[in-house]
């Protein structure tokens, strides 16, 4: 086999490979020999048919498979002999192929960059933390109490007020035609909750049990049912009864109803949960800052193929969010041209940091153990109380889902390794500061002029900020 380098520009390599005709012939013969063991030709036992007859009948059908094998093996040999580290599968183009002639093809490949990282112990980080205020614990417990309130029927003859629960039957129509999903019976609607479309609940205030009324509303333009969006509707409503919530006394008995021994124990558990949420937010900020430092400190060429694949994934997510009207306000403020430029920069950063972290992990001999995967599955199951078995069954039956867990597990183990080497100090801040993920407000003044910060903030917003907001809601 003859290998000629055609081009070497940065991470892009191109080679011309010539494989002798005899190697192709040997490959075809090998395929024919395999075929002869199973085929039956008239007058011959399996495996005993003449080679010439086999070639005449089966050569055309095995040649393509033989060529694929030959090219694949030759490509592997080039990668091995040239000590290449492909970033993606090489591209192969057959330039000459004819019976009895040498096989010629060109191979183009992008390789991974050579990455050398410095002393990780030289990295200095500040871990921002918040203490759990007693009022936050009380607020969370009061929220639990509010959600567990019982209701009782109002016996007196009075009108509905804001905060009351109106038990209603209703039928909705547009232009006099009832629409699907617009009908309900004995529905408990808390007035002021905003559970129904704007204007509906307000029109029930002042009505009495037994009353019938028409509620006229307009569906929002961004309503999920496109056939109703922006349309005027009339709901024929009958108030069946009025109910009010009964206050729940927050004491030891209340704690026992939640499975705890006492109110103090409940407060301790709630405090621990809030603390865990704060720790998650703290981790997000610390990781972001670490990635910013690594991004600033290291500069190397990244494979275009990997960047393009990452960019396409980001754009696909953007298009889905745009289609379902789920764009963040910051995204709505920018033109599509600006957004796509940001997404390209984000793709470059992700690939760059991914390669750097991978190299650090490789050097540290970090690996994913079965226990790591089990813990990740347990963490997923905890997100769905009461459905844990379904989650376990899903991962048990879906190997691809298990594989999808491994990349973030590997990344977090590398982050932990770097943090174990770095100098990390702690600083207590307010809860509001902890949950402020606006990059501009969290940067030192001297850094605020850097345009790269916008990209970094946008990159993490999709996952980190939304996760933090969920944690904040749980704490409340």
Coordinates of C-alpha atoms in Angstrom, one line a residue:
X1 CA 0.0 0.0 0.0
X2 CA 1.3 3.4 -1.0
X3 CA 0.4 6.5 1.0
X4 CA 0.9 10.1 -0.2
X5 CA 0.1 13.2 1.8
X6 CA -1.8 15.6 -0.3
X7 CA -2.5 18.4 2.2
X8 CA -1.9 19.2 5.8
X9 CA -3.5 22.5 7.0
X10 CA -4.0 22.8 10.7
X11 CA -6.2 19.9 11.8
X12 CA -7.1 18.9 8.3
X13 CA -5.2 16.1 6.6
X14 CA -5.6 14.6 3.1
X15 CA -4.0 11.5 1.8
X16 CA -3.9 9.6 -1.5
X17 CA -3.9 5.8 -1.0
X18 CA -3.0 3.2 -3.6
X19 CA -3.8 -0.4 -2.8
X20 CA -2.2 -3.0 -5.2
X21 CA -4.6 -4.9 -7.5
X22 CA -3.4 -8.2 -6.0
X23 CA -4.7 -7.2 -2.5
X24 CA -8.2 -6.4 -4.0
X25 CA -8.1 -9.8 -5.9
X26 CA -7.2 -11.6 -2.7
X27 CA -10.1 -9.9 -0.9
X28 CA -12.5 -10.9 -3.6
X29 CA -11.2 -14.5 -3.5
X30 CA -11.7 -14.6 0.2
X31 CA -15.3 -13.4 -0.2
X32 CA -15.9 -16.1 -2.9
X33 CA -14.4 -18.8 -0.7
X34 CA -16.9 -17.8 2.1
X35 CA -19.8 -17.9 -0.4
X36 CA -18.7 -21.3 -1.8
X37 CA -19.2 -23.0 1.6
X38 CA -23.0 -22.3 1.5
X39 CA -24.1 -22.1 -2.1
X40 CA -25.2 -25.1 -4.1
X41 CA -24.3 -25.4 -7.8
X42 CA -25.6 -28.2 -10.0
X43 CA -23.3 -31.2 -10.0
X44 CA -21.1 -29.9 -7.1
X45 CA -21.1 -30.4 -3.4
X46 CA -21.0 -27.2 -1.2
X47 CA -17.4 -25.9 -1.1
X48 CA -16.3 -28.0 -4.2
X49 CA -17.4 -25.8 -7.1
X50 CA -14.6 -24.6 -9.4
X51 CA -13.2 -21.1 -8.7
X52 CA -13.8 -20.0 -12.2
X53 CA -17.5 -20.9 -12.0
X54 CA -17.9 -19.1 -8.7
X55 CA -16.2 -16.0 -10.1
X56 CA -18.5 -16.0 -13.1
X57 CA -21.6 -16.3 -11.0
X58 CA -20.8 -14.3 -7.8
X59 CA -17.9 -12.0 -8.4
X60 CA -20.1 -9.0 -9.2
X61 CA -22.1 -9.4 -6.0
X62 CA -19.1 -9.7 -3.7
X63 CA -16.9 -7.0 -5.3
X64 CA -18.7 -4.1 -3.6
X65 CA -18.4 -5.7 -0.2
X66 CA -14.8 -6.6 -0.8
X67 CA -14.0 -3.0 -1.8
X68 CA -15.7 -1.6 1.3
X69 CA -13.6 -3.9 3.5
X70 CA -10.4 -3.1 1.6
X71 CA -10.9 0.7 1.9
X72 CA -11.8 0.4 5.6
X73 CA -8.8 -1.6 6.4
X74 CA -6.5 0.7 4.4
X75 CA -8.0 3.7 6.1
X76 CA -7.4 2.2 9.6
X77 CA -3.8 1.4 8.5
X78 CA -3.2 5.1 7.5
X79 CA -4.6 6.3 10.8
X80 CA -2.3 3.9 12.7
X81 CA 0.8 4.4 10.6
X82 CA 0.5 8.2 10.7
X83 CA -0.5 8.2 14.4
X84 CA -3.6 10.2 13.7
X85 CA -6.4 11.0 16.2
X86 CA -9.5 11.5 14.1
X87 CA -12.1 13.9 15.5
X88 CA -14.8 12.3 13.3
X89 CA -15.1 9.5 10.8
X90 CA -12.7 10.1 7.8
X91 CA -14.3 11.0 4.4
X92 CA -13.3 8.6 1.6
X93 CA -13.5 9.2 -2.1
X94 CA -12.7 6.4 -4.6
X95 CA -10.8 7.9 -7.5
X96 CA -9.8 4.8 -9.5
X97 CA -11.3 1.3 -9.5
X98 CA -11.3 -1.2 -12.3
X99 CA -10.9 -4.9 -12.6
X100 CA -7.3 -6.0 -12.4
X101 CA -6.1 -2.4 -11.6
X102 CA -4.8 -0.8 -8.4
X103 CA -7.5 0.7 -6.2
X104 CA -6.9 4.4 -5.6
X105 CA -8.8 6.6 -3.1
X106 CA -8.4 9.8 -1.2
X107 CA -9.0 10.2 2.5
X108 CA -9.7 13.5 4.3
X109 CA -9.8 13.6 8.0
X110 CA -9.8 16.2 10.8
X111 CA -7.7 15.3 13.8
X112 CA -7.9 16.3 17.4
X113 CA -5.5 19.1 18.5
X114 CA -2.6 18.5 20.7
X115 CA -3.6 19.9 24.1
X116 CA -1.2 20.6 26.9
X117 CA -2.6 21.9 30.1
X118 CA -0.8 23.6 32.9
X119 CA -0.7 23.4 36.7
X120 CA -4.3 23.0 37.9
X121 CA -3.3 24.0 41.4
X122 CA -2.6 27.5 40.1
X123 CA -6.4 28.1 39.5
X124 CA -8.0 30.2 42.2
X125 CA -11.8 30.2 42.6
X126 CA -14.3 31.6 45.0
X127 CA -17.3 29.4 45.9
X128 CA -20.3 31.6 46.6
X129 CA -22.6 30.2 49.3
X130 CA -25.8 31.3 51.1
X131 CA -27.1 30.4 54.5
X132 CA -30.7 29.2 54.9
X133 CA -32.7 32.0 56.6
X134 CA -35.3 30.8 59.2
X135 CA -38.0 32.8 57.3
X136 CA -37.3 30.7 54.2
X137 CA -38.0 27.5 56.1
X138 CA -41.2 29.0 57.5
X139 CA -42.2 30.1 54.1
X140 CA -41.7 26.6 52.6
X141 CA -43.7 25.0 55.5
X142 CA -46.5 27.5 55.1
X143 CA -46.6 26.7 51.4
X144 CA -47.0 23.0 52.3
X145 CA -49.7 23.9 54.7
X146 CA -51.5 26.0 52.1
X147 CA -51.4 23.2 49.6
X148 CA -52.9 20.7 52.1
X149 CA -55.8 22.9 53.2
X150 CA -59.2 21.2 53.2
X151 CA -62.3 23.0 51.9
X152 CA -65.8 23.4 53.3
X153 CA -69.0 24.4 51.7
X154 CA -70.3 27.9 52.4
X155 CA -73.9 27.5 53.8
X156 CA -74.7 31.2 54.1
X157 CA -76.3 33.0 51.2
X158 CA -73.5 35.2 49.9
X159 CA -71.7 36.1 46.7
X160 CA -68.4 34.8 45.5
X161 CA -65.3 36.7 46.6
X162 CA -61.7 36.6 45.5
X163 CA -60.1 33.6 47.2
X164 CA -63.3 31.5 47.2
X165 CA -63.5 28.3 45.4
X166 CA -66.4 28.2 42.9
X167 CA -67.6 24.7 42.0
X168 CA -68.9 25.2 38.5
X169 CA -70.3 23.4 35.5
X170 CA -69.3 25.2 32.2
X171 CA -69.6 24.8 28.4
X172 CA -67.5 26.9 26.1
X173 CA -68.4 27.9 22.5
X174 CA -67.0 30.0 19.7
X175 CA -69.5 31.6 17.3
X176 CA -72.1 29.5 18.9
X177 CA -70.3 26.2 18.3
X178 CA -69.1 24.2 21.3
X179 CA -65.3 23.4 21.0
X180 CA -63.4 20.4 22.1
X181 CA -62.0 20.6 25.7
X182 CA -64.3 23.5 26.7
X183 CA -66.6 21.6 28.9
X184 CA -66.4 20.7 32.6
X185 CA -68.5 19.5 35.5
X186 CA -68.2 20.3 39.2
X187 CA -64.9 21.9 38.6
X188 CA -63.3 23.6 41.7
X189 CA -62.0 27.0 40.5
X190 CA -60.2 29.2 43.0
X191 CA -60.9 32.8 42.1
X192 CA -57.7 34.8 41.7
X193 CA -55.6 31.7 41.1
X194 CA -55.2 32.5 37.3
X195 CA -55.9 28.9 36.5
X196 CA -58.3 29.9 33.7
X197 CA -57.7 32.3 30.8
X198 CA -57.6 36.0 31.7
X199 CA -60.9 37.6 32.6
X200 CA -62.8 34.4 33.4
X201 CA -62.4 34.3 37.1
X202 CA -63.1 38.0 37.6
X203 CA -66.5 37.7 36.0
X204 CA -67.6 35.1 38.6
X205 CA -67.0 37.4 41.5
X206 CA -70.3 38.6 42.8
X207 CA -72.2 35.5 41.6
X208 CA -74.1 33.3 44.1
X209 CA -74.5 29.5 44.3
X210 CA -77.2 28.4 41.9
X211 CA -76.7 31.3 39.5
X212 CA -76.2 30.9 35.8
X213 CA -74.2 33.4 33.8
X214 CA -72.4 33.8 30.5
X215 CA -68.6 34.5 30.8
X216 CA -67.2 36.3 27.8
X217 CA -63.4 36.0 27.2
X218 CA -60.8 36.2 24.5
X219 CA -58.2 33.5 24.1
X220 CA -54.6 34.8 24.2
X221 CA -52.8 35.1 20.8
X222 CA -50.2 32.6 22.0
X223 CA -52.8 30.1 23.3
X224 CA -51.5 26.5 23.0
X225 CA -54.6 25.4 20.9
X226 CA -53.9 27.2 17.6
X227 CA -57.6 26.9 16.5
X228 CA -58.7 29.0 19.5
X229 CA -55.8 31.5 19.8
X230 CA -57.1 35.1 19.6
X231 CA -60.7 34.1 19.3
X232 CA -63.7 35.4 21.3
X233 CA -65.5 32.7 23.3
X234 CA -68.6 32.5 25.6
X235 CA -68.8 30.1 28.5
X236 CA -72.2 29.1 29.9
X237 CA -71.4 28.8 33.6
X238 CA -73.5 27.5 36.5
X239 CA -72.2 28.0 40.0
X240 CA -73.0 24.8 41.9
X241 CA -71.7 25.8 45.3
X242 CA -69.2 28.0 47.0
X243 CA -66.4 26.6 49.1
X244 CA -63.6 28.1 51.2
X245 CA -60.3 26.8 52.4
X246 CA -60.0 25.8 56.1
X247 CA -56.7 26.9 57.7
X248 CA -54.2 24.2 58.6
X249 CA -52.5 24.6 62.0
X250 CA -48.7 24.2 61.6
X251 CA -47.8 22.0 64.6
X252 CA -46.5 18.5 65.4
X253 CA -49.7 16.9 64.2
X254 CA -49.3 18.6 60.8
X255 CA -45.7 17.4 60.7
X256 CA -46.8 13.9 61.4
X257 CA -49.3 14.1 58.6
X258 CA -46.3 14.6 56.3
X259 CA -44.4 11.6 57.8
X260 CA -42.2 13.4 60.3
X261 CA -42.1 12.9 64.0
X262 CA -42.4 16.6 65.0
X263 CA -42.5 20.1 63.7
X264 CA -38.8 20.6 64.6
X265 CA -37.9 17.5 62.6
X266 CA -40.0 18.8 59.6
X267 CA -38.2 22.2 59.8
X268 CA -34.8 20.4 59.8
X269 CA -35.7 18.3 56.8
X270 CA -37.0 21.4 54.9
X271 CA -33.9 23.3 55.8
X272 CA -31.7 20.4 54.5
X273 CA -33.7 20.4 51.2
X274 CA -33.3 24.2 50.8
X275 CA -29.6 23.9 51.7
X276 CA -29.2 21.2 49.0
X277 CA -30.9 23.5 46.5
X278 CA -28.5 26.4 47.5
X279 CA -25.6 24.0 47.1
X280 CA -26.7 23.1 43.6
X281 CA -26.9 26.8 42.6
X282 CA -23.5 27.3 44.2
X283 CA -22.1 24.5 42.2
X284 CA -23.5 25.9 39.0
X285 CA -21.8 29.3 39.6
X286 CA -18.5 27.7 40.6
X287 CA -18.5 25.4 37.5
X288 CA -19.3 28.4 35.3
X289 CA -16.5 30.4 36.7
X290 CA -14.1 27.5 36.3
X291 CA -15.1 27.0 32.7
X292 CA -14.6 30.7 32.1
X293 CA -11.1 30.5 33.5
X294 CA -10.2 27.5 31.4
X295 CA -11.7 29.2 28.3
X296 CA -9.7 32.3 28.9
X297 CA -6.5 30.5 29.7
X298 CA -6.3 28.0 26.8
X299 CA -6.4 28.7 23.1
X300 CA -6.2 26.1 20.4
X301 CA -7.7 25.2 17.1
X302 CA -10.8 23.0 17.2
X303 CA -12.1 20.6 14.6
X304 CA -14.7 22.3 12.3
X305 CA -16.6 19.1 12.0
X306 CA -17.3 18.9 15.7
X307 CA -18.2 22.6 15.8
X308 CA -20.6 22.2 12.9
X309 CA -22.3 19.2 14.6
X310 CA -22.6 21.1 17.9
X311 CA -23.9 24.3 16.1
X312 CA -26.6 22.3 14.3
X313 CA -27.8 20.9 17.6
X314 CA -28.0 24.3 19.2
X315 CA -29.9 25.8 16.1
X316 CA -32.3 22.8 16.2
X317 CA -33.1 23.6 19.8
X318 CA -33.5 27.3 19.0
X319 CA -35.9 26.5 16.1
X320 CA -38.0 24.2 18.3
X321 CA -38.2 26.9 21.1
X322 CA -39.1 29.5 18.5
X323 CA -41.8 27.3 17.0
X324 CA -43.4 26.8 20.4
X325 CA -43.0 30.4 21.6
X326 CA -40.5 29.4 24.3
X327 CA -37.6 31.8 23.6
X328 CA -36.1 33.6 26.5
X329 CA -36.6 37.4 26.6
X330 CA -32.9 38.0 25.9
X331 CA -33.3 35.9 22.7
X332 CA -36.4 37.7 21.6
X333 CA -34.5 41.0 21.9
X334 CA -31.9 39.9 19.3
X335 CA -32.1 39.5 15.6
X336 CA -31.8 36.0 14.2
X337 CA -28.5 36.9 12.6
X338 CA -27.1 38.0 16.0
X339 CA -28.5 34.9 17.7
X340 CA -26.9 32.6 15.1
X341 CA -23.6 34.3 15.5
X342 CA -23.8 33.8 19.3
X343 CA -24.7 30.2 18.8
X344 CA -21.7 29.6 16.6
X345 CA -19.4 31.1 19.3
X346 CA -21.1 28.9 21.9
X347 CA -20.5 25.8 19.7
X348 CA -16.8 26.6 19.5
X349 CA -16.6 27.2 23.2
X350 CA -18.4 23.9 24.0
X351 CA -16.2 21.9 21.7
X352 CA -13.0 23.6 23.0
X353 CA -13.9 23.0 26.7
X354 CA -15.1 19.5 25.9
X355 CA -11.7 18.6 24.4
X356 CA -9.8 20.2 27.2
X357 CA -11.8 18.5 29.9
X358 CA -11.4 15.2 28.1
X359 CA -7.7 15.6 28.0
X360 CA -7.5 16.4 31.7
X361 CA -9.7 13.4 32.4
X362 CA -7.5 11.1 30.3
X363 CA -4.4 12.4 32.0
X364 CA -5.9 11.8 35.5
X365 CA -7.1 8.3 34.4
X366 CA -10.7 9.2 35.3
X367 CA -13.2 6.5 34.4
X368 CA -16.9 5.9 34.8
X369 CA -17.7 3.1 37.2
X370 CA -21.0 1.1 37.4
X371 CA -21.7 2.8 40.8
X372 CA -21.5 6.2 39.1
X373 CA -24.2 5.2 36.6
X374 CA -26.3 3.7 39.4
X375 CA -26.1 6.9 41.4
X376 CA -27.1 9.0 38.3
X377 CA -30.1 6.7 37.7
X378 CA -31.1 7.1 41.4
X379 CA -30.9 10.8 41.1
X380 CA -33.1 10.7 38.0
X381 CA -35.7 8.5 39.8
X382 CA -35.8 11.0 42.7
X383 CA -37.1 13.6 40.3
X384 CA -40.3 11.6 39.8
X385 CA -41.7 10.7 43.3
X386 CA -44.0 7.7 43.1
X387 CA -42.7 6.7 39.6
X388 CA -39.3 5.5 40.7
X389 CA -39.9 1.9 39.4
X390 CA -40.9 3.2 36.0
X391 CA -37.7 5.2 35.8
X392 CA -35.6 2.2 36.8
X393 CA -37.3 0.0 34.3
X394 CA -36.8 2.6 31.6
X395 CA -33.0 2.6 32.1
X396 CA -32.9 -1.2 32.5
X397 CA -34.5 -1.7 29.1
X398 CA -32.9 1.3 27.3
X399 CA -29.1 1.0 26.9
X400 CA -29.0 4.2 24.8
X401 CA -30.5 6.1 27.8
X402 CA -27.8 4.7 30.1
X403 CA -25.1 5.7 27.6
X404 CA -26.5 9.2 27.4
X405 CA -26.0 9.5 31.2
X406 CA -22.3 8.8 30.9
X407 CA -21.1 12.0 29.2
X408 CA -22.4 14.3 32.0
X409 CA -21.2 11.9 34.6
X410 CA -17.7 11.9 33.1
X411 CA -17.7 15.7 32.9
X412 CA -18.8 16.2 36.5
X413 CA -16.0 13.8 37.7
X414 CA -13.4 15.8 35.8
X415 CA -14.8 19.1 37.2
X416 CA -14.5 17.6 40.7
X417 CA -11.0 16.5 40.0
X418 CA -10.0 20.0 38.9
X419 CA -11.7 21.6 41.9
X420 CA -9.8 19.2 44.1
X421 CA -6.5 20.6 42.7
X422 CA -7.5 24.2 42.6
X423 CA -7.5 26.8 45.4
X424 CA -11.1 27.2 46.4
X425 CA -12.2 29.7 49.0
X426 CA -15.7 30.2 50.3
X427 CA -17.8 33.4 50.5
X428 CA -21.2 33.8 52.1
X429 CA -23.6 35.9 50.0
X430 CA -27.4 36.6 50.0
X431 CA -29.9 34.2 48.5
X432 CA -30.8 36.8 45.9
X433 CA -27.1 37.0 44.8
X434 CA -26.8 33.2 44.8
X435 CA -29.7 32.9 42.3
X436 CA -28.7 35.8 40.2
X437 CA -27.3 34.2 37.0
X438 CA -27.0 37.5 35.1
X439 CA -23.3 37.3 34.1
X440 CA -22.9 41.1 34.0
X441 CA -24.0 41.4 37.6
X442 CA -21.7 38.7 38.8
X443 CA -18.5 39.9 37.1
X444 CA -15.8 42.1 38.6
X445 CA -16.0 45.6 37.1
X446 CA -12.8 45.2 35.1
X447 CA -14.2 42.2 33.3
X448 CA -17.5 43.6 32.2
X449 CA -16.2 44.9 28.9
X450 CA -15.4 41.5 27.6
X451 CA -17.7 40.5 24.8
X452 CA -16.9 36.8 25.4
X453 CA -18.9 37.0 28.6
X454 CA -22.2 37.4 26.7
X455 CA -21.5 34.1 24.9
X456 CA -20.6 32.3 28.2
X457 CA -23.8 33.6 29.9
X458 CA -25.9 32.5 26.9
X459 CA -24.3 29.1 26.8
X460 CA -25.1 28.1 30.3
X461 CA -28.6 29.8 30.4
X462 CA -30.4 26.9 28.8
X463 CA -29.5 24.4 31.5
X464 CA -28.0 26.1 34.6
X465 CA -30.3 29.1 35.0
X466 CA -33.5 27.1 34.5
X467 CA -32.4 24.5 36.9
X468 CA -31.6 27.2 39.5
X469 CA -35.0 28.7 39.0
X470 CA -36.6 25.3 39.7
X471 CA -34.6 25.0 42.8
X472 CA -35.7 28.5 43.9
X473 CA -39.3 27.6 43.4
X474 CA -38.9 24.5 45.5
X475 CA -37.3 26.5 48.3
X476 CA -40.3 28.9 48.3

